[in-house]
Short mmCIF file of C-alpha atoms and ligand atoms in Angstrom, two decimals:
data_model
loop_
_atom_site.label_atom_id
_atom_site.label_comp_id
_atom_site.label_asym_id
_atom_site.label_seq_id
_atom_site.Cartn_x
_atom_site.Cartn_y
_atom_site.Cartn_z
CA MET A 127 160.25 -15.30 -18.94
CA HIS A 128 157.79 -12.60 -20.03
CA GLN A 129 157.06 -11.97 -23.70
CA TYR A 130 156.77 -8.22 -23.40
CA ARG A 131 156.98 -5.21 -21.07
CA VAL A 132 153.92 -3.07 -20.30
CA LEU A 133 153.56 0.37 -18.70
CA SER A 134 150.36 2.26 -18.13
CA GLY A 135 149.04 4.80 -15.66
CA ILE A 136 145.96 6.49 -14.27
CA GLN A 137 145.57 9.88 -12.60
CA PRO A 138 144.20 9.99 -9.04
CA THR A 139 142.09 13.03 -9.90
CA GLY A 140 138.37 12.56 -9.42
CA GLU A 141 136.49 9.33 -9.32
CA PRO A 142 137.46 6.70 -11.92
CA HIS A 143 134.67 5.78 -14.30
CA LEU A 144 133.49 3.10 -16.66
CA GLY A 145 135.62 4.61 -19.47
CA ASN A 146 138.81 4.18 -17.43
CA LEU A 147 137.83 0.58 -16.69
CA LEU A 148 136.85 -0.45 -20.22
CA GLY A 149 139.46 1.61 -22.06
CA ALA A 150 142.43 0.75 -19.88
CA VAL A 151 142.21 -1.01 -16.52
CA ARG A 152 140.51 -4.22 -17.63
CA TRP A 153 143.30 -4.69 -20.22
CA TRP A 154 145.84 -4.19 -17.46
CA VAL A 155 144.25 -7.06 -15.56
CA THR A 156 144.43 -9.34 -18.61
CA ASP A 157 147.99 -8.36 -19.53
CA GLN A 158 149.43 -9.01 -16.09
CA ARG A 159 149.24 -12.77 -16.73
CA GLU A 160 151.50 -12.62 -19.80
CA GLY A 161 153.48 -9.39 -19.74
CA ASP A 162 155.98 -7.91 -17.31
CA CYS A 163 153.60 -5.16 -16.26
CA PHE A 164 154.28 -1.86 -14.50
CA TYR A 165 151.17 0.09 -13.49
CA CYS A 166 151.41 3.51 -12.01
CA VAL A 167 149.10 5.86 -10.15
CA VAL A 168 150.37 9.03 -11.82
CA ASP A 169 150.03 11.47 -8.93
CA LEU A 170 152.52 13.95 -10.43
CA HIS A 171 150.22 14.35 -13.43
CA GLY A 172 147.48 15.30 -10.99
CA LEU A 173 149.45 18.44 -10.08
CA THR A 174 148.64 19.94 -13.48
CA VAL A 175 145.28 20.99 -11.99
CA ALA A 176 144.33 22.55 -8.64
CA GLY A 177 143.72 20.25 -5.67
CA ASP A 178 143.73 20.06 -1.89
CA PRO A 179 146.85 18.35 -0.40
CA ALA A 180 144.92 16.16 2.04
CA GLU A 181 142.51 15.14 -0.69
CA ARG A 182 145.40 14.31 -3.02
CA ARG A 183 146.95 11.96 -0.45
CA ALA A 184 143.63 10.21 0.11
CA ALA A 185 142.93 9.99 -3.63
CA SER A 186 146.21 8.20 -4.30
CA ILE A 187 145.42 5.48 -1.78
CA THR A 188 141.83 5.23 -3.01
CA MET A 189 142.96 4.82 -6.62
CA ALA A 190 145.53 2.16 -5.72
CA THR A 191 142.90 0.32 -3.65
CA LEU A 192 140.46 0.46 -6.53
CA LEU A 193 143.02 -0.92 -8.97
CA LEU A 194 143.63 -3.86 -6.65
CA ALA A 195 139.86 -4.31 -6.33
CA ALA A 196 139.55 -4.29 -10.12
CA GLY A 197 141.87 -7.28 -10.28
CA LEU A 198 145.50 -6.15 -10.26
CA ASP A 199 147.53 -8.74 -8.38
CA PRO A 200 150.78 -7.51 -6.81
CA GLU A 201 152.20 -11.03 -7.31
CA SER A 202 151.71 -10.66 -11.06
CA CYS A 203 152.39 -6.98 -11.72
CA THR A 204 154.22 -3.99 -10.25
CA LEU A 205 151.86 -1.34 -8.89
CA PHE A 206 153.39 1.90 -7.64
CA LEU A 207 152.93 5.61 -7.14
CA GLN A 208 154.70 7.81 -9.69
CA SER A 209 156.08 10.26 -7.10
CA HIS A 210 157.76 7.39 -5.22
CA VAL A 211 160.17 6.92 -8.13
CA ALA A 212 162.14 10.15 -8.55
CA GLU A 213 163.43 9.14 -11.99
CA HIS A 214 160.07 10.04 -13.59
CA ALA A 215 160.60 13.76 -13.05
CA GLN A 216 164.28 13.50 -13.97
CA MET A 217 163.58 11.68 -17.22
CA ALA A 218 160.82 14.16 -18.03
CA TRP A 219 163.44 16.92 -18.12
CA LEU A 220 165.51 15.02 -20.71
CA LEU A 221 162.40 14.66 -22.84
CA GLU A 222 161.42 18.31 -22.42
CA CYS A 223 164.85 19.02 -23.87
CA THR A 224 163.99 16.66 -26.75
CA ALA A 225 160.46 17.85 -27.59
CA SER A 226 159.85 21.08 -29.48
CA PHE A 227 157.52 23.82 -28.29
CA GLY A 228 155.62 23.53 -31.57
CA GLU A 229 154.79 19.85 -31.21
CA LEU A 230 153.57 20.23 -27.62
CA ARG A 231 151.40 23.10 -28.80
CA ARG A 232 149.62 20.73 -31.16
CA MET A 233 148.45 18.37 -28.39
CA THR A 234 144.66 18.44 -28.55
CA GLN A 235 144.26 17.56 -24.88
CA PHE A 236 146.12 20.76 -23.93
CA LYS A 237 143.84 22.74 -26.22
CA ASP A 238 140.72 21.03 -24.77
CA LYS A 239 141.76 21.46 -21.16
CA THR A 240 142.67 25.14 -21.58
CA ALA A 241 139.58 25.95 -23.66
CA LYS A 242 137.59 27.07 -20.62
CA GLY A 243 140.11 28.84 -18.37
CA GLY A 244 142.40 30.07 -21.16
CA GLU A 245 146.13 29.54 -21.68
CA GLU A 246 147.10 32.49 -19.51
CA ALA A 247 145.96 30.69 -16.36
CA ALA A 248 147.02 27.17 -17.41
CA ARG A 249 149.88 25.62 -15.46
CA VAL A 250 153.05 25.05 -17.47
CA GLY A 251 152.89 21.45 -16.26
CA LEU A 252 149.68 20.98 -18.23
CA PHE A 253 151.63 21.98 -21.33
CA THR A 254 154.66 19.77 -20.64
CA TYR A 255 152.67 16.84 -19.21
CA PRO A 256 153.03 14.76 -22.40
CA CYS A 257 156.82 14.74 -21.79
CA LEU A 258 156.26 13.38 -18.28
CA MET A 259 153.97 10.75 -19.74
CA ALA A 260 156.63 9.83 -22.31
CA ALA A 261 159.15 9.62 -19.45
CA ASP A 262 156.82 7.25 -17.55
CA ILE A 263 156.86 4.94 -20.55
CA VAL A 264 160.48 4.96 -21.73
CA LEU A 265 161.83 4.50 -18.18
CA TYR A 266 160.46 0.94 -18.19
CA ASP A 267 161.53 -0.04 -21.73
CA ALA A 268 157.84 -0.67 -22.34
CA ASP A 269 156.92 -2.32 -25.65
CA ARG A 270 153.20 -1.88 -25.08
CA VAL A 271 151.10 0.85 -23.51
CA PRO A 272 147.43 -0.06 -23.01
CA VAL A 273 145.41 3.18 -23.13
CA GLY A 274 142.10 4.55 -24.35
CA ASP A 275 141.81 6.23 -27.74
CA ASP A 276 142.10 9.71 -26.16
CA GLN A 277 145.78 9.00 -25.48
CA ARG A 278 146.62 8.11 -29.09
CA GLN A 279 148.26 11.48 -29.82
CA HIS A 280 150.38 11.38 -26.65
CA LEU A 281 151.57 7.90 -27.54
CA GLU A 282 152.53 9.09 -31.01
CA LEU A 283 154.51 11.90 -29.39
CA THR A 284 156.24 9.40 -27.09
CA ARG A 285 157.28 7.33 -30.10
CA ASN A 286 158.61 10.43 -31.87
CA LEU A 287 160.57 11.55 -28.81
CA ALA A 288 162.08 8.09 -28.28
CA GLN A 289 163.09 7.87 -31.94
CA ARG A 290 164.53 11.40 -31.96
CA PHE A 291 166.51 10.75 -28.79
CA ASN A 292 167.86 7.49 -30.22
CA ALA A 293 168.79 9.20 -33.49
CA ARG A 294 170.73 11.87 -31.57
CA TYR A 295 172.38 9.82 -28.87
CA GLY A 296 172.49 6.15 -29.82
CA PRO A 297 170.14 3.66 -31.44
CA ASP A 298 169.37 1.57 -28.39
CA VAL A 299 168.84 4.07 -25.59
CA PHE A 300 165.04 3.82 -25.58
CA VAL A 301 162.59 1.15 -26.59
CA VAL A 302 160.02 2.68 -28.97
CA PRO A 303 156.61 1.70 -27.54
CA ASP A 304 153.39 0.74 -29.27
CA ALA A 305 150.00 1.98 -28.10
CA GLN A 306 147.59 -0.84 -27.31
CA ILE A 307 144.16 0.71 -27.87
CA PRO A 308 140.97 -1.37 -27.77
CA PRO A 309 139.32 -1.81 -31.19
CA PRO A 310 136.78 0.92 -32.12
CA GLY A 311 133.43 0.31 -30.44
CA ARG A 312 134.97 -2.04 -27.85
CA GLY A 313 135.78 0.37 -25.04
CA ALA A 314 138.35 2.51 -26.87
CA ARG A 315 136.28 5.65 -26.28
CA VAL A 316 133.37 5.33 -23.86
CA MET A 317 131.10 8.33 -24.31
CA ASN A 318 129.29 10.53 -21.79
CA LEU A 319 125.72 9.20 -21.56
CA GLN A 320 124.30 12.74 -21.66
CA GLU A 321 126.65 14.03 -24.38
CA PRO A 322 127.28 11.23 -26.86
CA ASP A 323 129.77 13.36 -28.80
CA ARG A 324 132.07 13.71 -25.82
CA LYS A 325 134.12 11.06 -24.00
CA MET A 326 133.25 10.06 -20.45
CA SER A 327 135.74 11.92 -18.26
CA LYS A 328 136.60 12.44 -14.60
CA SER A 329 136.80 16.19 -15.00
CA ALA A 330 134.57 17.32 -17.85
CA GLY A 331 131.07 16.87 -19.21
CA SER A 332 127.72 16.27 -17.53
CA PRO A 333 128.19 14.31 -14.26
CA GLN A 334 124.84 12.61 -14.95
CA GLY A 335 126.44 11.02 -18.01
CA VAL A 336 129.42 9.57 -16.13
CA ILE A 337 129.18 6.13 -14.52
CA GLY A 338 131.59 6.18 -11.59
CA LEU A 339 133.11 2.90 -10.45
CA MET A 340 131.90 3.68 -6.94
CA ASP A 341 128.36 4.63 -8.00
CA ASP A 342 125.46 3.05 -6.18
CA PRO A 343 123.59 0.49 -8.39
CA LYS A 344 120.45 2.62 -8.14
CA ASP A 345 122.37 5.64 -9.52
CA ILE A 346 123.78 3.52 -12.33
CA GLU A 347 120.28 2.37 -13.29
CA ARG A 348 119.02 5.95 -13.24
CA LYS A 349 121.91 7.29 -15.31
CA VAL A 350 121.47 4.57 -17.93
CA ARG A 351 117.69 5.01 -17.99
CA ARG A 352 118.13 8.74 -18.63
CA ALA A 353 120.89 8.31 -21.21
CA VAL A 354 120.32 10.46 -24.27
CA THR A 355 119.01 8.48 -27.21
CA ASP A 356 118.12 9.69 -30.67
CA ALA A 357 114.80 10.62 -32.23
CA ASP A 358 112.63 7.49 -32.25
CA ASP A 359 112.58 7.08 -36.02
CA GLY A 360 110.48 4.27 -37.36
CA PRO A 361 109.60 0.79 -36.17
CA ASP A 362 113.19 -0.25 -35.38
CA PRO A 363 115.02 2.68 -33.73
CA VAL A 364 117.73 0.46 -32.20
CA ARG A 365 120.35 0.51 -34.96
CA TYR A 366 124.14 0.71 -34.75
CA ASP A 367 124.95 3.85 -36.71
CA PRO A 368 127.45 6.05 -34.83
CA ALA A 369 127.19 8.96 -37.29
CA ALA A 370 123.39 9.19 -37.53
CA LYS A 371 122.47 7.76 -34.11
CA PRO A 372 125.34 8.54 -31.72
CA GLY A 373 123.23 8.13 -28.54
CA VAL A 374 121.91 4.64 -29.05
CA SER A 375 125.14 3.57 -30.78
CA SER A 376 127.20 4.37 -27.71
CA LEU A 377 124.79 2.33 -25.55
CA LEU A 378 125.11 -0.57 -27.99
CA GLU A 379 128.90 -0.26 -27.89
CA LEU A 380 128.87 -0.37 -24.11
CA LEU A 381 126.73 -3.48 -23.87
CA ALA A 382 128.71 -5.12 -26.67
CA THR A 383 131.98 -4.36 -24.87
CA LEU A 384 130.67 -5.81 -21.62
CA GLU A 385 129.42 -8.94 -23.41
CA GLY A 386 132.46 -9.33 -25.68
CA VAL A 387 130.40 -9.27 -28.89
CA GLY A 388 129.90 -6.76 -31.73
CA PRO A 389 127.51 -3.76 -31.43
CA ASP A 390 125.54 -4.92 -34.49
CA ASP A 391 124.90 -8.27 -32.81
CA VAL A 392 123.51 -6.46 -29.77
CA ALA A 393 121.37 -4.18 -31.94
CA ASP A 394 119.76 -7.25 -33.58
CA ARG A 395 118.30 -8.26 -30.23
CA TYR A 396 116.35 -5.04 -29.56
CA THR A 397 113.60 -3.02 -31.16
CA ARG A 398 113.01 -0.54 -28.31
CA TYR A 399 115.27 1.62 -26.16
CA GLY A 400 113.75 0.58 -22.81
CA PRO A 401 114.79 -3.11 -22.80
CA LEU A 402 118.24 -2.19 -24.15
CA LYS A 403 118.76 0.29 -21.32
CA ALA A 404 117.49 -2.19 -18.71
CA ASP A 405 119.93 -4.89 -19.90
CA LEU A 406 122.79 -2.41 -20.13
CA ALA A 407 122.21 -1.17 -16.58
CA ALA A 408 122.15 -4.77 -15.32
CA ALA A 409 125.38 -5.60 -17.17
CA VAL A 410 127.15 -2.51 -15.80
CA VAL A 411 126.03 -3.26 -12.24
CA ALA A 412 127.15 -6.91 -12.61
CA THR A 413 130.60 -5.68 -13.69
CA ILE A 414 131.01 -3.00 -11.06
CA GLU A 415 129.44 -4.63 -7.97
CA PRO A 416 132.19 -7.24 -7.40
CA ILE A 417 134.82 -4.47 -7.73
CA GLN A 418 133.00 -2.41 -5.11
CA ALA A 419 132.73 -5.39 -2.76
CA ARG A 420 136.49 -6.06 -3.01
CA PHE A 421 137.17 -2.35 -2.55
CA ARG A 422 135.20 -2.33 0.72
CA GLU A 423 137.30 -5.26 1.98
CA LEU A 424 140.64 -3.78 0.90
CA GLU A 425 139.96 -0.30 2.26
CA LYS A 426 139.81 -1.76 5.78
CA ASP A 427 143.57 -2.27 5.57
CA PRO A 428 145.20 0.83 4.02
CA ASP A 429 148.58 -0.26 5.42
CA HIS A 430 148.46 -3.30 3.15
CA VAL A 431 147.87 -1.05 0.14
CA ARG A 432 150.75 1.20 1.21
CA ARG A 433 153.04 -1.82 1.51
CA VAL A 434 152.04 -2.93 -1.99
CA LEU A 435 152.94 0.55 -3.27
CA ARG A 436 156.24 0.58 -1.36
CA ASP A 437 157.29 -2.82 -2.73
CA GLY A 438 156.16 -1.76 -6.20
CA ALA A 439 158.24 1.42 -6.00
CA ASP A 440 161.31 -0.59 -4.93
CA LYS A 441 160.97 -2.80 -7.99
CA ALA A 442 160.06 0.01 -10.38
CA GLY A 443 162.85 2.24 -9.02
CA ALA A 444 165.56 -0.31 -9.85
CA VAL A 445 164.41 -0.51 -13.48
CA ALA A 446 163.95 3.26 -13.76
CA ALA A 447 167.37 4.07 -12.28
CA ALA A 448 169.15 1.86 -14.82
CA THR A 449 167.30 3.46 -17.75
CA LEU A 450 167.91 6.99 -16.50
CA ARG A 451 171.63 6.30 -16.08
CA ARG A 452 171.75 4.90 -19.63
CA ALA A 453 170.06 8.07 -20.95
CA TYR A 454 172.31 10.39 -18.86
CA ASP A 455 175.39 8.61 -20.19
CA ALA A 456 174.09 8.85 -23.75
CA VAL A 457 173.58 12.64 -23.60
CA GLY A 458 176.94 13.16 -21.88
CA LEU A 459 176.04 13.89 -18.27
CA LEU A 460 179.12 13.05 -16.23
CA PRO A 461 178.46 10.40 -13.56
CA PRO A 462 179.55 11.26 -9.99
CA ALA A 463 182.98 9.91 -9.06
CA GLY A 464 182.68 6.36 -7.73
N1 LIG B 56 136.00 7.72 -21.97
C1 LIG B 56 137.03 6.88 -22.02
N2 LIG B 56 136.95 5.76 -22.76
C2 LIG B 56 137.99 4.89 -22.82
N3 LIG B 56 139.15 5.06 -22.15
C3 LIG B 56 139.28 6.16 -21.38
N4 LIG B 56 140.28 6.62 -20.60
C4 LIG B 56 139.90 7.80 -20.05
N5 LIG B 56 138.66 8.13 -20.46
C5 LIG B 56 138.24 7.13 -21.28
C6 LIG B 56 141.55 5.92 -20.39
O1 LIG B 56 141.71 5.71 -18.99
C7 LIG B 56 143.11 5.73 -18.68
C8 LIG B 56 143.38 6.58 -17.48
O2 LIG B 56 143.00 7.92 -17.77
P1 LIG B 56 143.66 9.12 -16.98
O3 LIG B 56 143.39 8.98 -15.55
O4 LIG B 56 145.09 9.23 -17.32
O5 LIG B 56 142.94 10.38 -17.46
P2 LIG B 56 142.37 10.88 -18.81
O6 LIG B 56 142.81 10.10 -19.96
O7 LIG B 56 142.65 12.31 -18.92
O8 LIG B 56 140.85 10.55 -18.57
P3 LIG B 56 139.79 11.29 -17.75
O9 LIG B 56 138.98 10.27 -17.08
O10 LIG B 56 139.09 12.20 -18.67
O11 LIG B 56 140.57 12.05 -16.64
P4 LIG B 56 140.81 13.57 -16.31
O12 LIG B 56 139.45 14.16 -16.24
O13 LIG B 56 141.49 13.48 -14.98
O14 LIG B 56 141.65 14.14 -17.39
C9 LIG B 56 143.84 6.19 -19.94
O15 LIG B 56 144.40 5.07 -20.59
C10 LIG B 56 142.74 6.79 -20.78
O16 LIG B 56 143.01 6.67 -22.16
#
């Protein structure tokens, strides 16, 4: 019997990066041994931005393959594609009718993602996407949601929506989930190596500062070697001081996260940037290379990955259907005659 229920997801938009791995996916791998875990490639979320249909299809399979390569075991967790379980979109509507326009307007990710193109051109789905994310979570009665720090606000919204719904329609309709965010400096917010004030992202920021999980080891070494550091002040420039030295501090956080120690402990071992960068590059390559090797094996058999997703959707769909029916009954939607 599992102690707790987990739900988390990742968008198949762009190439996943070290931030996705350290902020979320590696926790998924750990949790699958103890929790009843549902992991979802959230392809519907990907529709909030433009994309080519053929590329979308390929990206979904690639992302699922990569998650298996990173260590998800279909015997220990349920891996599925969001669009294979129709209840996600249906539940999202209930939550759009629970959320207020004002609170969605306050979501910083919407503001960030519309900053460049403007609100006029933004898809409505980009605005309502936090309700779909909340639907993903409540459908599975998830107690825990392992995510990076950038999702903190969306998780808070999910909790508010679940509590509001329960207050209106019955105390036990939804489980109110907790965000499971890595501790600060331990992968919660991996920064872009070229822009240490901005998180590493699939879609924004300097590509030279993003370490992709499929990057060639030589590229990883180059990106780490060229990572922005701070002015070389004094005899011991390698200090952990995120406010005054954001560049070197984010490198220290990365190496610390990979080694499972504190950033100050890592800083104590170095007096110059060069050796720190060399060790960091080696640690990143050592983490990513086995994932890439498994990916190359798994991608030879895409039918296997599709079967994993089909079986996952069967299992996820049964749970989701029961929760949706419970929510429909609670709000007063008449069931079809039996
Ligand atoms: N830089 C990061 N550090 C730590 N965790 C991160 N995550 C994302 N970036 C970092 C976490 O990865 C999970 C999956 O993210 P997502 O695919 O849902 O997309 P996102 O959060 O919007 O991240 P991206 O990479 O910036 O994607 P795009 O560009 O597609 O929007 C989440 O748990 C997230 O917190």
